[in-house]
CSV table of C-alpha atoms in Angstrom, one decimal:
chain,number,residue,atom,x,y,z
Z,1,UNK,CA,14.2,16.8,-27.3
Z,2,UNK,CA,12.1,15.8,-24.3
Z,3,UNK,CA,13.0,14.6,-20.8
Z,4,UNK,CA,12.0,11.9,-19.1
Z,5,UNK,CA,12.2,10.3,-15.8
Z,6,UNK,CA,11.5,7.2,-14.3
Z,7,UNK,CA,11.1,6.1,-10.7
Z,8,UNK,CA,12.2,2.4,-9.3
Z,9,UNK,CA,11.2,1.5,-5.4
Z,10,UNK,CA,13.6,-0.8,-4.2
Z,11,UNK,CA,11.6,-3.0,-1.2
Z,12,UNK,CA,14.6,-4.6,0.6
Z,13,UNK,CA,16.4,-1.3,0.9
Z,14,UNK,CA,13.2,1.2,1.1
Z,15,UNK,CA,14.3,3.5,-1.2
Z,16,UNK,CA,13.3,4.9,-4.4
Z,17,UNK,CA,15.7,6.0,-7.4
Z,18,UNK,CA,15.1,8.7,-9.6
Z,19,UNK,CA,16.7,8.7,-13.2
Z,20,UNK,CA,16.2,11.7,-15.5
Z,21,UNK,CA,17.0,11.4,-18.8
Z,22,UNK,CA,16.7,13.0,-22.3
Z,23,UNK,CA,15.2,11.4,-25.2
Z,24,UNK,CA,14.2,12.2,-28.9
Z,25,UNK,CA,10.7,14.0,-29.2
Z,26,UNK,CA,8.0,11.6,-29.4
Z,27,UNK,CA,10.0,9.0,-27.6
Z,28,UNK,CA,7.7,5.8,-26.6
Z,29,UNK,CA,6.5,5.5,-22.9
Z,30,UNK,CA,8.1,3.2,-21.6
Z,31,UNK,CA,11.2,3.7,-22.5
Z,32,UNK,CA,12.5,0.9,-23.9
Z,33,UNK,CA,15.0,-1.5,-22.8
Z,34,UNK,CA,18.4,0.1,-23.4
Z,35,UNK,CA,17.0,3.4,-23.8
Z,36,UNK,CA,18.8,5.2,-21.1
Z,37,UNK,CA,22.5,5.1,-21.1
Z,38,UNK,CA,25.2,6.8,-19.6
Z,39,UNK,CA,25.0,9.6,-22.7
Z,40,UNK,CA,21.4,10.4,-22.1
Z,41,UNK,CA,21.2,10.5,-18.1
Z,42,UNK,CA,20.9,14.0,-16.7
Z,43,UNK,CA,20.1,12.9,-13.0
Z,44,UNK,CA,20.6,9.9,-10.6
Z,45,UNK,CA,18.6,10.6,-7.4
Z,46,UNK,CA,18.4,8.4,-4.7
Z,47,UNK,CA,15.7,8.7,-1.8
Z,48,UNK,CA,15.5,6.5,1.2
Z,49,UNK,CA,12.0,6.3,2.2
Z,50,UNK,CA,11.2,6.8,5.9
Z,51,UNK,CA,7.4,7.3,5.7
Z,52,UNK,CA,4.6,6.1,3.7
Z,53,UNK,CA,1.0,7.6,3.6
Z,54,UNK,CA,-1.9,6.3,2.1
Z,55,UNK,CA,-5.3,7.9,1.4
Z,56,UNK,CA,-8.5,7.3,-0.9
Z,57,UNK,CA,-10.5,10.3,-0.1
Z,58,UNK,CA,-10.7,12.8,-2.1
Z,59,UNK,CA,-8.9,10.7,-4.6
Z,60,UNK,CA,-6.7,7.7,-4.7
Z,61,UNK,CA,-3.3,8.2,-3.7
Z,62,UNK,CA,0.1,7.3,-2.1
Z,63,UNK,CA,2.9,9.9,-0.7
Z,64,UNK,CA,6.2,8.8,-0.2
Z,65,UNK,CA,8.4,11.1,2.3
Z,66,UNK,CA,11.9,10.5,3.2
Z,67,UNK,CA,15.6,12.0,2.6
Z,68,UNK,CA,17.9,12.2,-0.6
Z,69,UNK,CA,20.8,9.6,0.4
Z,70,UNK,CA,22.4,9.4,-3.0
Z,71,UNK,CA,22.8,11.4,-5.6
Z,72,UNK,CA,26.3,11.5,-7.8
Z,73,UNK,CA,26.7,15.0,-9.2
Z,74,UNK,CA,25.0,15.6,-12.5
Z,75,UNK,CA,23.7,18.8,-14.2
Z,76,UNK,CA,22.0,20.1,-10.9
Z,77,UNK,CA,24.5,19.3,-8.5
Z,78,UNK,CA,24.2,16.8,-5.6
Z,79,UNK,CA,20.8,16.6,-3.2
Z,80,UNK,CA,22.1,14.7,-0.8
Z,81,UNK,CA,20.7,15.4,2.4
Z,82,UNK,CA,17.7,17.3,1.3
Z,83,UNK,CA,14.1,16.1,2.5
Z,84,UNK,CA,12.0,14.9,-0.6
Z,85,UNK,CA,8.9,13.6,-1.1
Z,86,UNK,CA,7.1,11.2,-4.1
Z,87,UNK,CA,3.0,12.0,-4.4
Z,88,UNK,CA,1.5,9.7,-6.8
Z,89,UNK,CA,-2.5,9.2,-7.5
Z,90,UNK,CA,-3.8,6.1,-9.2
Z,91,UNK,CA,-7.2,5.2,-10.1
Z,92,UNK,CA,-9.3,1.8,-9.0
Z,93,UNK,CA,-9.1,0.2,-12.6
Z,94,UNK,CA,-7.5,-3.1,-12.8
Z,95,UNK,CA,-4.4,-2.9,-13.2
Z,96,UNK,CA,-4.6,0.7,-11.6
Z,97,UNK,CA,-3.8,3.5,-13.8
Z,98,UNK,CA,-1.3,6.3,-12.3
Z,99,UNK,CA,-2.0,10.3,-12.5
Z,100,UNK,CA,-0.6,13.1,-11.0
Z,101,UNK,CA,2.4,12.1,-10.2
Z,102,UNK,CA,4.9,15.1,-8.0
Z,103,UNK,CA,8.3,14.8,-6.9
Z,104,UNK,CA,9.7,17.4,-4.6
Z,105,UNK,CA,13.3,17.9,-3.1
Z,106,UNK,CA,13.1,20.8,-0.4
Z,107,UNK,CA,14.3,24.1,-1.8
Z,108,UNK,CA,15.8,22.9,-4.9
Z,109,UNK,CA,12.9,21.3,-7.0
Z,110,UNK,CA,9.4,20.3,-7.9
Z,111,UNK,CA,8.6,17.9,-10.8
Z,112,UNK,CA,5.1,17.1,-12.2
Z,113,UNK,CA,3.5,15.1,-14.6
Z,114,UNK,CA,-0.4,14.7,-14.9
Z,115,UNK,CA,-0.1,10.9,-16.0
Z,116,UNK,CA,2.7,8.3,-16.3
Z,117,UNK,CA,3.2,4.6,-17.4
Z,118,UNK,CA,4.2,1.7,-14.8
Z,119,UNK,CA,3.0,-0.6,-12.1
Z,120,UNK,CA,2.1,0.6,-9.0
Z,121,UNK,CA,1.1,-2.4,-6.6
Z,122,UNK,CA,1.0,-2.8,-2.5
Z,123,UNK,CA,3.0,-5.4,-1.4
Z,124,UNK,CA,1.8,-7.5,1.9
Z,125,UNK,CA,4.0,-7.8,4.4
Z,126,UNK,CA,3.5,-10.2,7.3
Z,127,UNK,CA,2.6,-9.5,11.1
Z,128,UNK,CA,0.5,-9.9,14.3
Z,129,UNK,CA,-0.1,-8.6,17.6
Z,130,UNK,CA,-0.5,-11.5,20.3
Z,131,UNK,CA,-1.8,-11.0,23.9
Z,132,UNK,CA,-1.1,-14.0,26.4
Z,133,UNK,CA,-4.2,-15.2,28.2
Z,134,UNK,CA,-4.2,-18.3,31.0
Z,135,UNK,CA,-3.7,-21.1,28.1
Z,136,UNK,CA,-0.9,-22.2,26.2
Z,137,UNK,CA,0.0,-23.6,22.9
Z,138,UNK,CA,0.5,-21.9,19.7
Z,139,UNK,CA,-2.3,-20.3,18.3
Z,140,UNK,CA,-2.4,-18.2,14.8
Z,141,UNK,CA,-5.7,-15.8,13.7
Z,142,UNK,CA,-6.0,-15.4,9.8
Z,143,UNK,CA,-8.1,-13.3,8.0
Z,144,UNK,CA,-9.1,-14.7,4.3
Z,145,UNK,CA,-10.5,-12.2,1.8
Z,146,UNK,CA,-13.0,-13.1,-0.9
Z,147,UNK,CA,-10.2,-13.5,-3.6
Z,148,UNK,CA,-8.8,-16.8,-1.3
Z,149,UNK,CA,-5.7,-14.7,0.0
Z,150,UNK,CA,-5.1,-14.0,3.7
Z,151,UNK,CA,-5.1,-10.9,4.7
Z,152,UNK,CA,-1.3,-9.5,6.0
Z,153,UNK,CA,-0.7,-6.9,9.0
Z,154,UNK,CA,0.1,-3.5,7.1
Z,155,UNK,CA,-1.2,-4.8,3.8
Z,156,UNK,CA,-3.2,-2.3,1.5
Z,157,UNK,CA,-6.6,-4.1,0.2
Z,158,UNK,CA,-8.3,-1.9,-2.3
Z,159,UNK,CA,-11.9,-2.7,-1.8
Z,160,UNK,CA,-14.5,-1.7,-4.1
Z,161,UNK,CA,-17.8,-3.5,-2.8
Z,162,UNK,CA,-19.4,-3.8,0.3
Z,163,UNK,CA,-20.7,-5.8,2.3
Z,164,UNK,CA,-17.2,-7.8,1.9
Z,165,UNK,CA,-17.3,-11.4,3.3
Z,166,UNK,CA,-14.2,-12.2,5.6
Z,167,UNK,CA,-13.9,-15.8,6.9
Z,168,UNK,CA,-11.6,-17.0,9.8
Z,169,UNK,CA,-11.9,-20.1,9.3
Z,170,UNK,CA,-8.3,-20.2,8.4
Z,171,UNK,CA,-7.2,-19.3,12.2
Z,172,UNK,CA,-5.6,-22.9,14.0
Z,173,UNK,CA,-3.6,-23.8,17.3
Z,174,UNK,CA,-4.6,-23.4,20.5
Z,175,UNK,CA,-7.3,-25.5,22.5
Z,176,UNK,CA,-10.2,-25.9,20.3
Z,177,UNK,CA,-12.7,-24.6,20.0
Z,178,UNK,CA,-12.2,-21.1,18.6
Z,179,UNK,CA,-14.3,-18.0,19.0
Z,180,UNK,CA,-14.0,-14.9,17.0
Z,181,UNK,CA,-14.7,-11.2,17.4
Z,182,UNK,CA,-14.3,-8.9,15.0
Z,183,UNK,CA,-13.8,-5.0,15.3
Z,184,UNK,CA,-13.3,-1.7,13.5
Z,185,UNK,CA,-11.4,1.8,14.1
Z,186,UNK,CA,-13.8,3.4,11.9
Z,187,UNK,CA,-17.4,2.5,11.7
Z,188,UNK,CA,-18.7,-0.6,10.0
Z,189,UNK,CA,-21.8,-2.8,10.7
Z,190,UNK,CA,-20.7,-6.5,11.1
Z,191,UNK,CA,-23.6,-8.6,9.6
Z,192,UNK,CA,-23.3,-12.4,11.0
Z,193,UNK,CA,-23.8,-15.1,8.1
Z,194,UNK,CA,-24.6,-17.7,10.4
Z,195,UNK,CA,-21.6,-19.2,10.2
Z,196,UNK,CA,-19.1,-18.3,13.6
Z,197,UNK,CA,-16.0,-17.9,11.5
Z,198,UNK,CA,-17.5,-15.5,8.4
Z,199,UNK,CA,-18.9,-11.9,8.7
Z,200,UNK,CA,-20.2,-9.4,6.5
Z,201,UNK,CA,-18.6,-6.3,6.9
Z,202,UNK,CA,-20.7,-3.3,5.6
Z,203,UNK,CA,-19.3,-0.2,5.0
Z,204,UNK,CA,-20.8,3.0,5.2
Z,205,UNK,CA,-18.9,4.4,2.3
Z,206,UNK,CA,-15.4,5.3,0.9
Z,207,UNK,CA,-12.8,5.5,3.6
Z,208,UNK,CA,-9.8,3.7,5.4
Z,209,UNK,CA,-10.8,1.1,7.3
Z,210,UNK,CA,-8.7,-1.1,9.7
Z,211,UNK,CA,-10.5,-4.1,10.7
Z,212,UNK,CA,-9.4,-6.7,13.3
Z,213,UNK,CA,-9.8,-10.6,14.1
Z,214,UNK,CA,-9.3,-11.4,17.7
Z,215,UNK,CA,-9.1,-15.2,17.9
Z,216,UNK,CA,-9.3,-16.6,21.5
Z,217,UNK,CA,-9.5,-20.2,22.5
Z,218,UNK,CA,-10.9,-22.5,24.9
Z,219,UNK,CA,-8.2,-22.1,27.3
Z,220,UNK,CA,-8.4,-18.2,26.9
Z,221,UNK,CA,-5.2,-17.7,24.6
Z,222,UNK,CA,-6.0,-15.3,22.2
Z,223,UNK,CA,-3.7,-13.7,19.1
Z,224,UNK,CA,-5.3,-10.6,17.0
Z,225,UNK,CA,-4.5,-9.7,13.6
Z,226,UNK,CA,-5.6,-6.9,11.3
Z,227,UNK,CA,-5.6,-5.9,7.7
Z,228,UNK,CA,-6.1,-2.4,6.3
Z,229,UNK,CA,-9.0,-2.0,3.6
Z,230,UNK,CA,-8.9,1.7,2.1
Z,231,UNK,CA,-12.4,1.7,0.4
Z,232,UNK,CA,-11.5,3.3,-3.0
Z,233,UNK,CA,-13.8,2.9,-4.9
Z,234,UNK,CA,-17.1,4.6,-5.6
Z,235,UNK,CA,-19.3,5.0,-3.1
Z,236,UNK,CA,-21.7,2.4,-2.6
């Protein structure tokens, strides 16, 4: 027999549910639908996630930290109330391959697997910061990425090339004309393109960068938007 585990994230309530179950040796991965039943489940644990940590150095990874919120008594008892963490490594392939997965229930259990099968995505979350100047009327700052999508505050965009062309021409509202200013939390080179709405961002190497666009209208109203850009590709 083999012990397998599934980890499923529920974005609506921000939880990860771990289901540990046994299957015959050599069973396929991922486990086919219907392969997890009440008869072969060993333990079910739900972790309420309170913190997400991302890094591209030295390797791409994400760490989820929280507390066990639900744990029906299973083979190992109840874990409710215990601090917990889930560490996931991944590659920059498309789609990313998952590796070095570890689950820690503080003071109780540690699980580790060198590889895993599944899907790892970084969903966008909306959000802007706004500053009020002397103007009036709505103003929306927008960062357009090379793939045509619009950057969202708090979203993670895995970038493997430099320079990166960013486009602010989707910004709207306010009193025309709009002007644009770019900034970064870590040093980068902003290279003009000749178009005031676009900029080439030259990254010095892999790392985590938060790029901020500030759009200002002719009346002094301004709004800013940022996009987190972990550079997880090879050094360039």
